[in-house]
mmCIF file of C-alpha atoms in Angstrom:
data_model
loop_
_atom_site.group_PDB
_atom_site.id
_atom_site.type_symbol
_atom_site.label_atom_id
_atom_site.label_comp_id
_atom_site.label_asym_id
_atom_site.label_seq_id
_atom_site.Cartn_x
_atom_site.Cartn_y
_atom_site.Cartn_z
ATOM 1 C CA UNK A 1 32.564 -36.389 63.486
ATOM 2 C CA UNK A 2 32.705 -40.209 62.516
ATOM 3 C CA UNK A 3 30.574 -39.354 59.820
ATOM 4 C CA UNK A 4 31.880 -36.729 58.313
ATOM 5 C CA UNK A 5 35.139 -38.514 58.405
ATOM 6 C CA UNK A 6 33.895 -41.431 56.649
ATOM 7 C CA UNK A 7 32.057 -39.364 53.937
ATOM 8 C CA UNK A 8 35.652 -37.313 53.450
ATOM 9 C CA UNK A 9 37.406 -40.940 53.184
ATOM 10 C CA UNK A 10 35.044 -41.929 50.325
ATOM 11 C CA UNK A 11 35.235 -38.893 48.369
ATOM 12 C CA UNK A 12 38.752 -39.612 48.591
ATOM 13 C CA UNK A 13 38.364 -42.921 47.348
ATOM 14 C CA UNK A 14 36.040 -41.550 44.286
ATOM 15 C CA UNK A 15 38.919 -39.023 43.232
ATOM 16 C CA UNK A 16 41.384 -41.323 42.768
ATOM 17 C CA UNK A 17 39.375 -43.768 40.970
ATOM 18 C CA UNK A 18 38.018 -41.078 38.993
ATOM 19 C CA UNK A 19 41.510 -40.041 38.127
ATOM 20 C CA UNK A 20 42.536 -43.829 37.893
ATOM 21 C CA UNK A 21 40.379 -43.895 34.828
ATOM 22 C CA UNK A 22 40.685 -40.472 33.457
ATOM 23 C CA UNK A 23 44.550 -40.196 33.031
ATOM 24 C CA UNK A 24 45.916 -43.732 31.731
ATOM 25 C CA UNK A 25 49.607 -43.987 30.017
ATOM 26 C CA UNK A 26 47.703 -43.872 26.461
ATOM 27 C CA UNK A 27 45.037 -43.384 24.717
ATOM 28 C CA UNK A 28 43.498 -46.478 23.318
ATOM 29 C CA UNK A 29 40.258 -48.083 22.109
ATOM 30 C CA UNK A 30 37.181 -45.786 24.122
ATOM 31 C CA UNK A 31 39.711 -44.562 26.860
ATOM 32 C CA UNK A 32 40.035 -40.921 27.562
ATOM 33 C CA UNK A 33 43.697 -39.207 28.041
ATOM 34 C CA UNK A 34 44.127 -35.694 30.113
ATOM 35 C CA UNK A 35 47.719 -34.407 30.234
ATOM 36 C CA UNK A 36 49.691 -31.009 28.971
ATOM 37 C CA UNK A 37 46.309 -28.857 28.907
ATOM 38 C CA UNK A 38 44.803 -31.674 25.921
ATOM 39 C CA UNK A 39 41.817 -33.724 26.013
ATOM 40 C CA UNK A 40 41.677 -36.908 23.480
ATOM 41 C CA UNK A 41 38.554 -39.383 23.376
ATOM 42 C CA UNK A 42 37.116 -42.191 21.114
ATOM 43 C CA UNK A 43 39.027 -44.678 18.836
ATOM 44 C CA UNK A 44 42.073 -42.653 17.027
ATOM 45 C CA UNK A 45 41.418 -39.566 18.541
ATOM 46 C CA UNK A 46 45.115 -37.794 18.089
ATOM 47 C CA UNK A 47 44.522 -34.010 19.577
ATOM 48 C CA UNK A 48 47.526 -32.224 18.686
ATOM 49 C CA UNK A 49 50.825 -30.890 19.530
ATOM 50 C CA UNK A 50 50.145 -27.723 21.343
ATOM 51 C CA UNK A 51 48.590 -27.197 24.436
ATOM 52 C CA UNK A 52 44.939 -26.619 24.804
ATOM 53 C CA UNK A 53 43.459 -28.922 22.106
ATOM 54 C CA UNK A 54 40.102 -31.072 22.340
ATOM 55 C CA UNK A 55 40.095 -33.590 19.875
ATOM 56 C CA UNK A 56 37.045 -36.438 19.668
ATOM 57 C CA UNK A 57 37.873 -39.132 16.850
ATOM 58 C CA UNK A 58 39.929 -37.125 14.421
ATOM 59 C CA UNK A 59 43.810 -35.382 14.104
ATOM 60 C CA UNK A 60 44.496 -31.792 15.342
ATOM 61 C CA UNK A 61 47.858 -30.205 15.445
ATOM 62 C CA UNK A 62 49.178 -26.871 16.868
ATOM 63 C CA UNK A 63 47.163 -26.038 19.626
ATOM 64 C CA UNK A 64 43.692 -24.350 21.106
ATOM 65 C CA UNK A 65 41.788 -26.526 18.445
ATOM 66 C CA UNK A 66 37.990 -28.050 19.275
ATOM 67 C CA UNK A 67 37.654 -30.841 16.586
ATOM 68 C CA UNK A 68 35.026 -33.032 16.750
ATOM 69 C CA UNK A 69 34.936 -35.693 13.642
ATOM 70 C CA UNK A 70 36.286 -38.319 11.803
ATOM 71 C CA UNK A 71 39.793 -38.090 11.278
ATOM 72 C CA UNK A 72 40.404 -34.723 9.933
ATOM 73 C CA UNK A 73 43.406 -32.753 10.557
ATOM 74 C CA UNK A 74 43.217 -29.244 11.770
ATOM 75 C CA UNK A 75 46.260 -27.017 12.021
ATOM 76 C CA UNK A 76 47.305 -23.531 13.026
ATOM 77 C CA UNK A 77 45.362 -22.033 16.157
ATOM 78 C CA UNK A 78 42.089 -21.104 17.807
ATOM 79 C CA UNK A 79 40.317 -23.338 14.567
ATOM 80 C CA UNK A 80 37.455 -26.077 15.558
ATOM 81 C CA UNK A 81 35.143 -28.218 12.904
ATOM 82 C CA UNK A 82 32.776 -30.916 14.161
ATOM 83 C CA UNK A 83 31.122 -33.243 11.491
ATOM 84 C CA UNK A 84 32.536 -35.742 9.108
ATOM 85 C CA UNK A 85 34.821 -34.750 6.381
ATOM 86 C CA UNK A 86 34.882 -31.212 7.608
ATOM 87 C CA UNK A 87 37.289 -28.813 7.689
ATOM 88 C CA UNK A 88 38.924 -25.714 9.516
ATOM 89 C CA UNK A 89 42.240 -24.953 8.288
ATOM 90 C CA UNK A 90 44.480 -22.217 6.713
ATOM 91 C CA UNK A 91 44.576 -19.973 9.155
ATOM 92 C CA UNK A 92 43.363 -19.077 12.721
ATOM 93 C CA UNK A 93 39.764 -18.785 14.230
ATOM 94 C CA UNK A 94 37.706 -20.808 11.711
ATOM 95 C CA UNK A 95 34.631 -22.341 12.280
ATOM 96 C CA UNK A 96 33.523 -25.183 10.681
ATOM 97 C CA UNK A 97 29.984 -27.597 11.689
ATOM 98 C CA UNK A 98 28.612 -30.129 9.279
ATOM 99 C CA UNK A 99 28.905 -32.916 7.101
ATOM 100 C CA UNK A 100 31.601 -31.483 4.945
ATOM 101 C CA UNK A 101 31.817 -27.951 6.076
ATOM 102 C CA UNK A 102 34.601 -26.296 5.784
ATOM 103 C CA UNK A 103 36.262 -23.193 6.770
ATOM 104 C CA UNK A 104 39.653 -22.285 5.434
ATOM 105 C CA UNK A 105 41.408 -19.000 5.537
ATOM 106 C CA UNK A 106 41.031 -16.237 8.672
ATOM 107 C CA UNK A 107 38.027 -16.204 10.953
ATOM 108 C CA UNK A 108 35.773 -17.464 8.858
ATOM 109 C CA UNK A 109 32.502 -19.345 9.603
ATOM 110 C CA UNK A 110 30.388 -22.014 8.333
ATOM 111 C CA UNK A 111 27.437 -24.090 9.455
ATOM 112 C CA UNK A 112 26.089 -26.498 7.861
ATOM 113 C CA UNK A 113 26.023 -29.184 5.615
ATOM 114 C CA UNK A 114 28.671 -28.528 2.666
ATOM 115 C CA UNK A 115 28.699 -25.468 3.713
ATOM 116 C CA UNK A 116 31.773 -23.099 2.571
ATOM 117 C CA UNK A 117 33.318 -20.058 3.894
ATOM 118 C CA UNK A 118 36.466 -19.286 2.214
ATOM 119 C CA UNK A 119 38.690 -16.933 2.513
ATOM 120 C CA UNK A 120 39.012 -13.750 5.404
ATOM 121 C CA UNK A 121 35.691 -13.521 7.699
ATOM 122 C CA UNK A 122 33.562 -14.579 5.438
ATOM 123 C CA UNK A 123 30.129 -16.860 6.746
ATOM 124 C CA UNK A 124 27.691 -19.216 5.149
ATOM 125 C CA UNK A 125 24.648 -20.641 7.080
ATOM 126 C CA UNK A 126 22.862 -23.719 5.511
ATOM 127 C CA UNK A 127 23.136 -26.444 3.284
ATOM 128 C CA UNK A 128 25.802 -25.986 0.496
ATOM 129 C CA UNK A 129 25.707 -22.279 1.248
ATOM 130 C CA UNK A 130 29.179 -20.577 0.097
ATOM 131 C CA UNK A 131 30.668 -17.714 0.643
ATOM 132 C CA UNK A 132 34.082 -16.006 -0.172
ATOM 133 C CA UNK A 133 33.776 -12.561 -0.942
ATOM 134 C CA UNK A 134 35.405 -12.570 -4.149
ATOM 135 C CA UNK A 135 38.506 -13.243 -2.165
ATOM 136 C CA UNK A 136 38.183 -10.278 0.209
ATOM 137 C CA UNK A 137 36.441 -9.815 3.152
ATOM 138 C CA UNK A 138 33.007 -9.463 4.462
ATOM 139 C CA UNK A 139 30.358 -12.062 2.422
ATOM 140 C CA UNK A 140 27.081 -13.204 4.459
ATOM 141 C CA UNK A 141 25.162 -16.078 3.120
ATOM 142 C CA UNK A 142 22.533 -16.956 4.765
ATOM 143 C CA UNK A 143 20.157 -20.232 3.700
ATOM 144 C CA UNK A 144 20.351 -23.029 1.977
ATOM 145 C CA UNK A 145 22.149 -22.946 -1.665
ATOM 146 C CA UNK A 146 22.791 -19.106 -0.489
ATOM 147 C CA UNK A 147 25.765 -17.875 -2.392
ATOM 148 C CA UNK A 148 27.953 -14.657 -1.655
ATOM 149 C CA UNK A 149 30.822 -13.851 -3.848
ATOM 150 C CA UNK A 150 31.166 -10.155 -3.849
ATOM 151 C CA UNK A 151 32.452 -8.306 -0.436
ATOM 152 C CA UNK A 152 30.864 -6.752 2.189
ATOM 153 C CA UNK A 153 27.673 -8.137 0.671
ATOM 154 C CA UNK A 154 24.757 -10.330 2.208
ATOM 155 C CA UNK A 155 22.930 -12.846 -0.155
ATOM 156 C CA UNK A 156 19.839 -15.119 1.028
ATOM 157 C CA UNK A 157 19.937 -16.745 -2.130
ATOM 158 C CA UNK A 158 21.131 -16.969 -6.168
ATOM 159 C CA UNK A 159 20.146 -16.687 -9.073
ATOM 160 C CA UNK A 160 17.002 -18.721 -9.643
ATOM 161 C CA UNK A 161 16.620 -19.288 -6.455
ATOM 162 C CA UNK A 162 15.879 -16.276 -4.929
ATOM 163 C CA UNK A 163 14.040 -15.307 -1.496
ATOM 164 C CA UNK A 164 11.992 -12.738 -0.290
ATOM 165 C CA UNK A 165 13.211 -11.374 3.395
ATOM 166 C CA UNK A 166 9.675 -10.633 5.120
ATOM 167 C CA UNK A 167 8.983 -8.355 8.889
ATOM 168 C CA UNK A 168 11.721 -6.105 7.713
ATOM 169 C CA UNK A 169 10.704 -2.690 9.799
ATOM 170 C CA UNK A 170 10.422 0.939 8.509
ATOM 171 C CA UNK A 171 13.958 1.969 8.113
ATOM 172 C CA UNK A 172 15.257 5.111 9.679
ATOM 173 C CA UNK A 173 18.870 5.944 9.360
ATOM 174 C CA UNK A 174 20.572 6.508 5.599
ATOM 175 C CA UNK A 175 21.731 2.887 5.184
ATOM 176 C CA UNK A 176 18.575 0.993 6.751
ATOM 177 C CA UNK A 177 16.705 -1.001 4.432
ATOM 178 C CA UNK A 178 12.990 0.084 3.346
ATOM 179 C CA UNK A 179 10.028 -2.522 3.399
ATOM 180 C CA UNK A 180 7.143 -2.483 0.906
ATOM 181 C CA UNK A 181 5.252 0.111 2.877
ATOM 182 C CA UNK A 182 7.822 2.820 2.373
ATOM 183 C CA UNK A 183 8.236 2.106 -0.909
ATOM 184 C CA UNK A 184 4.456 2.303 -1.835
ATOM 185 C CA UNK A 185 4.430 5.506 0.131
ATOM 186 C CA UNK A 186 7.098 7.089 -2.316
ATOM 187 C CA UNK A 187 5.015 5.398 -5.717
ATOM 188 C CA UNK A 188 1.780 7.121 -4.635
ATOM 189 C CA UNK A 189 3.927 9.987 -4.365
ATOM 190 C CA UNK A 190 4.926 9.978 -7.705
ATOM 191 C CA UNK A 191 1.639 9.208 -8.805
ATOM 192 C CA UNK A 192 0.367 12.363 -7.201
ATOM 193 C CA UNK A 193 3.000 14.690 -8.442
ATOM 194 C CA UNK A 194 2.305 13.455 -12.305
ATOM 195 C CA UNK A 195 -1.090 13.988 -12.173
ATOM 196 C CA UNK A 196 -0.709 17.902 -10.834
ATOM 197 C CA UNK A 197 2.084 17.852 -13.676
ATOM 198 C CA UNK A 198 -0.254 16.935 -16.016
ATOM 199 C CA UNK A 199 -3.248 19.284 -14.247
ATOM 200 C CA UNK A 200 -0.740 22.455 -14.983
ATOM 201 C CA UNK A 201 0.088 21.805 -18.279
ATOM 202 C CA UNK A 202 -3.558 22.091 -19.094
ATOM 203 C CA UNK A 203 -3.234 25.971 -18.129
ATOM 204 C CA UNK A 204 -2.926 28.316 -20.888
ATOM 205 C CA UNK A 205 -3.056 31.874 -21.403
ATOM 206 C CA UNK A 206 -5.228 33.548 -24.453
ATOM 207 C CA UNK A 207 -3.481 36.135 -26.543
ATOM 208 C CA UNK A 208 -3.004 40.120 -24.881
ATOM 209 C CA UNK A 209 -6.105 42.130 -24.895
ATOM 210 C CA UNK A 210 -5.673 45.845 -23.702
ATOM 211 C CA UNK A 211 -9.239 46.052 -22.423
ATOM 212 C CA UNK A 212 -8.726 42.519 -20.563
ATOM 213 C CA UNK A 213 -5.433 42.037 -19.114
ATOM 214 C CA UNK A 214 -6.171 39.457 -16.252
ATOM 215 C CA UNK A 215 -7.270 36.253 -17.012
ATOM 216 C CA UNK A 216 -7.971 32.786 -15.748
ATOM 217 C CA UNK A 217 -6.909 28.828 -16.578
ATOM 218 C CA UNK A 218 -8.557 25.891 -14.646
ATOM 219 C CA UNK A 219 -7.037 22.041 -15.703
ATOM 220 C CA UNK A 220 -6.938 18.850 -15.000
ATOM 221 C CA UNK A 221 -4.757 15.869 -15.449
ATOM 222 C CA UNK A 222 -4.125 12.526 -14.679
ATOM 223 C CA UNK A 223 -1.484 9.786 -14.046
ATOM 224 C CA UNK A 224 -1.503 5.960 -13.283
ATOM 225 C CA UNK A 225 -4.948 6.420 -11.991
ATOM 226 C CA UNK A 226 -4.685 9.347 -9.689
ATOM 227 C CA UNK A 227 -5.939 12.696 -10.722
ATOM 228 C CA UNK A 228 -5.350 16.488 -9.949
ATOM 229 C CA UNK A 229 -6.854 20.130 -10.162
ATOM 230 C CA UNK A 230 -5.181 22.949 -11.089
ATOM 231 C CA UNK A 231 -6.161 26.649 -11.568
ATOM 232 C CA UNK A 232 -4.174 29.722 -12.635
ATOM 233 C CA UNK A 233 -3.822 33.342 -12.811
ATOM 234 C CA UNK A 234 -2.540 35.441 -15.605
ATOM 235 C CA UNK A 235 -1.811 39.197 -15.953
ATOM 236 C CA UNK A 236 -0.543 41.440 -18.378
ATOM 237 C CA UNK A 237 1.645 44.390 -17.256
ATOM 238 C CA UNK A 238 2.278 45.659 -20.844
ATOM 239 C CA UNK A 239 2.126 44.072 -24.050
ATOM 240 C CA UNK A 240 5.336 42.213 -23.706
ATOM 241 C CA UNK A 241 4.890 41.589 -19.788
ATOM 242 C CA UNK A 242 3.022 38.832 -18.592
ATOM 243 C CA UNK A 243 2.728 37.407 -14.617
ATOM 244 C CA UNK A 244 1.301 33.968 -13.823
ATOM 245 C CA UNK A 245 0.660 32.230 -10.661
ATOM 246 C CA UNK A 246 -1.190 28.394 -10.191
ATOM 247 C CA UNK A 247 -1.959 25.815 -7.326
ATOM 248 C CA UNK A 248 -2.700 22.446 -7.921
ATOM 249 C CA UNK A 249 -4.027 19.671 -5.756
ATOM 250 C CA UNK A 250 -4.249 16.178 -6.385
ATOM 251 C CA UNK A 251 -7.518 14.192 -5.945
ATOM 252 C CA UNK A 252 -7.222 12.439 -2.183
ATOM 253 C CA UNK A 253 -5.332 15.863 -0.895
ATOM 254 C CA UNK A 254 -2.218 14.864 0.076
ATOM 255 C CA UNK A 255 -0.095 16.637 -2.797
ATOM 256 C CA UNK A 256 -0.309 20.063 -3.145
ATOM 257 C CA UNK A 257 1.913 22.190 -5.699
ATOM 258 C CA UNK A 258 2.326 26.031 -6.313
ATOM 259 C CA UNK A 259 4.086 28.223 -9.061
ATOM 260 C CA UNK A 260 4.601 31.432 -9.967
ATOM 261 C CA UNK A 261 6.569 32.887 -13.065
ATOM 262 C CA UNK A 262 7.052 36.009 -15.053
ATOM 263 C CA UNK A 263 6.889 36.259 -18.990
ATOM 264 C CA UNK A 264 8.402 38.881 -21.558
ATOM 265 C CA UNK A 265 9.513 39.314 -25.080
ATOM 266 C CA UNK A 266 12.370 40.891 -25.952
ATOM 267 C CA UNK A 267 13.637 42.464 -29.259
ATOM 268 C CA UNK A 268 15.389 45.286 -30.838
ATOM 269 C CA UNK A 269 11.977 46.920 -33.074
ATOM 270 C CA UNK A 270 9.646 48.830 -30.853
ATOM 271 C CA UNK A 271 6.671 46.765 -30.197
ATOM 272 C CA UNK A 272 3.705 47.383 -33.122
ATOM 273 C CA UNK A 273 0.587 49.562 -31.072
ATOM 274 C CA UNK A 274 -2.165 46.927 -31.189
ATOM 275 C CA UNK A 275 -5.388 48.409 -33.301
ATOM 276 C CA UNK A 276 -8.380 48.874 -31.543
ATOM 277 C CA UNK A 277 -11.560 46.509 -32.600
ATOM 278 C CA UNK A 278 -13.251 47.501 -35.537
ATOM 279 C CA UNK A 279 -17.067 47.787 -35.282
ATOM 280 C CA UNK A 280 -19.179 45.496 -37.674
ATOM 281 C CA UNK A 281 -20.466 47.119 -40.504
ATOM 282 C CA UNK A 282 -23.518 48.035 -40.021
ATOM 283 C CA UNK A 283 -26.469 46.534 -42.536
ATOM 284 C CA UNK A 284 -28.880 48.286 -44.610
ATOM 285 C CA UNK A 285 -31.537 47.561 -42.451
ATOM 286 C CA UNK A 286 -29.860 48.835 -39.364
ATOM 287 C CA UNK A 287 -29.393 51.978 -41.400
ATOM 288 C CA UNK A 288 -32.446 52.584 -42.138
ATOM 289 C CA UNK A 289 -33.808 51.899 -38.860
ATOM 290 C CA UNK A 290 -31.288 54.465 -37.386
ATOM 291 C CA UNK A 291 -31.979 57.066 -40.216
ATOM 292 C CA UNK A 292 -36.128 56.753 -39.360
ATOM 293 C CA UNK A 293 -35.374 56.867 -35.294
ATOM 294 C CA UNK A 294 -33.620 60.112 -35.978
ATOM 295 C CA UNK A 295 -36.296 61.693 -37.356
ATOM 296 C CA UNK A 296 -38.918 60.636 -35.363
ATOM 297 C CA UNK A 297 -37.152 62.649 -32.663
ATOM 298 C CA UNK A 298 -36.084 65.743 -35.040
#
């Protein structure tokens, strides 16, 4: 019991020392001040006039402002900057860390060295990134020299001095992004349906011919390198009446095409009867021939 009694005494004793030194009258040269829900540290640390303020080495006013710099003023609420010569002001909810960073406006964010984010929830990450959203809402930039200006956008660069985002995976819904793979997927695609374009318009029909009125096309056709096959079908019905049908395949297999189509003439004069083929004359030595055949049998 002794000892536990003696251990309570010099907790006691280490409270009120502890508050001795953490509550003086002022603040002054390295002291530290708690009173009316604000905490104020290091040489000319002023943190405000509201309640709720931590200030270390610089000027806040209002209240529920985290400053840490050199004797930059912060005003309205919920704002905080740490870094020298930066800045989070304008509004309420700013963000500002940095050697000159600043934040001004509504909510807005920036990190880094003179770094900018201006205007309504707008954000810049890195060195003398900027962002403002063409005075709207919504810019991302992201990197060093990074500039957004238009809203709702996100930039990871500017002009000349532009970035390539790498491990981006396959998107899936309507507004993901597509990597490289996807894309080269759709450009062999293309690739594949050229060529069969190509293959088809190799297939031609000859003119009618009443004793033949089926025939057959086979072509083939090529684009950026990648080739296809293609065969048809064609049929006359009547003179003026002609059915076609083709399938096409490209050269690795994956793209396979199909068609089918009708063709007719129309007019207002009846359609001319087509004459038959006229037999060659026949020669004088054919003639004569015949003439000596027949009357070897008479």
């Amino acid at each position: 019991m002794k000892t536990n009694k003696r251990r309570l005494s010099l907790l006691t004793v280490g409270i009120c020392l502890s508050l001795t030194l953490a509550l003086p009258v002022g603040a002054h040269h390295g002291s530290t001040e708690l009173s009316n829900n604000t905490i104020t540290d290091v040489v000319g640390a002023v943190a405000g006039n509201g309640d709720y303020n931590t200030a270390v080495g610089v000027a806040g006013v209002i209240g529920n402002n985290i400053i840490f710099g050199d004797l930059v003023p912060v005003d309205e609420y919920n704002n905080g900057h740490m870094g020298y010569g930066s800045r989070a002001e304008g509004g309420t909810s700013n963000r500002a860390i940095g050697y000159g960073a600043w934040a001004v406006g509504t909510k807005n964010t920036a990190m880094g060295a003179s770094s900018q984010a201006l205007g309504f929830e707008n954000t810049a990450v890195g060195f003398e990134s900027y962002a403002s959203g063409g005075g709207k809402i919504g810019s991302v930039a992201i990197g060093a020299h990074s500039i957004a200006t238009e809203p709702d956008t996100v930039s990871v660069g500017q002009p000349g001095y532009e970035r390539r985002i790498m491990n981006v995976a396959p998107g899936i819904n309507g507004t993901d992004a597509v990597n490289m793979n996807q894309l080269r997927v759709v450009d062999d695609k293309v690739d594949r349906v050229g060529a069969s374009a190509a293959a088809f318009s190799a297939l031609a029909p000859l003119a009618y011919d009443p004793k033949e009125p089926t025939q057959y096309s086979a072509g083939i056709g090529t684009y950026n390198g990648t080739a296809a096959f293609a065969v048809g079908v064609y049929h006359y019905t009547q003179p003026d009446v002609m059915l076609n049908a083709a399938i096409g395949i490209s050269n690795d297999g994956w793209e396979k095409q199909a068609r089918v189509g009708i063709s007719w003439r129309t007019g207002g004069s009846k359609a001319k009867e087509i004459a038959p083929a006229v037999e060659p004359k026949e020669s004088i030595e054919d003639r004569v021939k015949r003439i000596l055949e027949e009357n070897k049998t008479e």
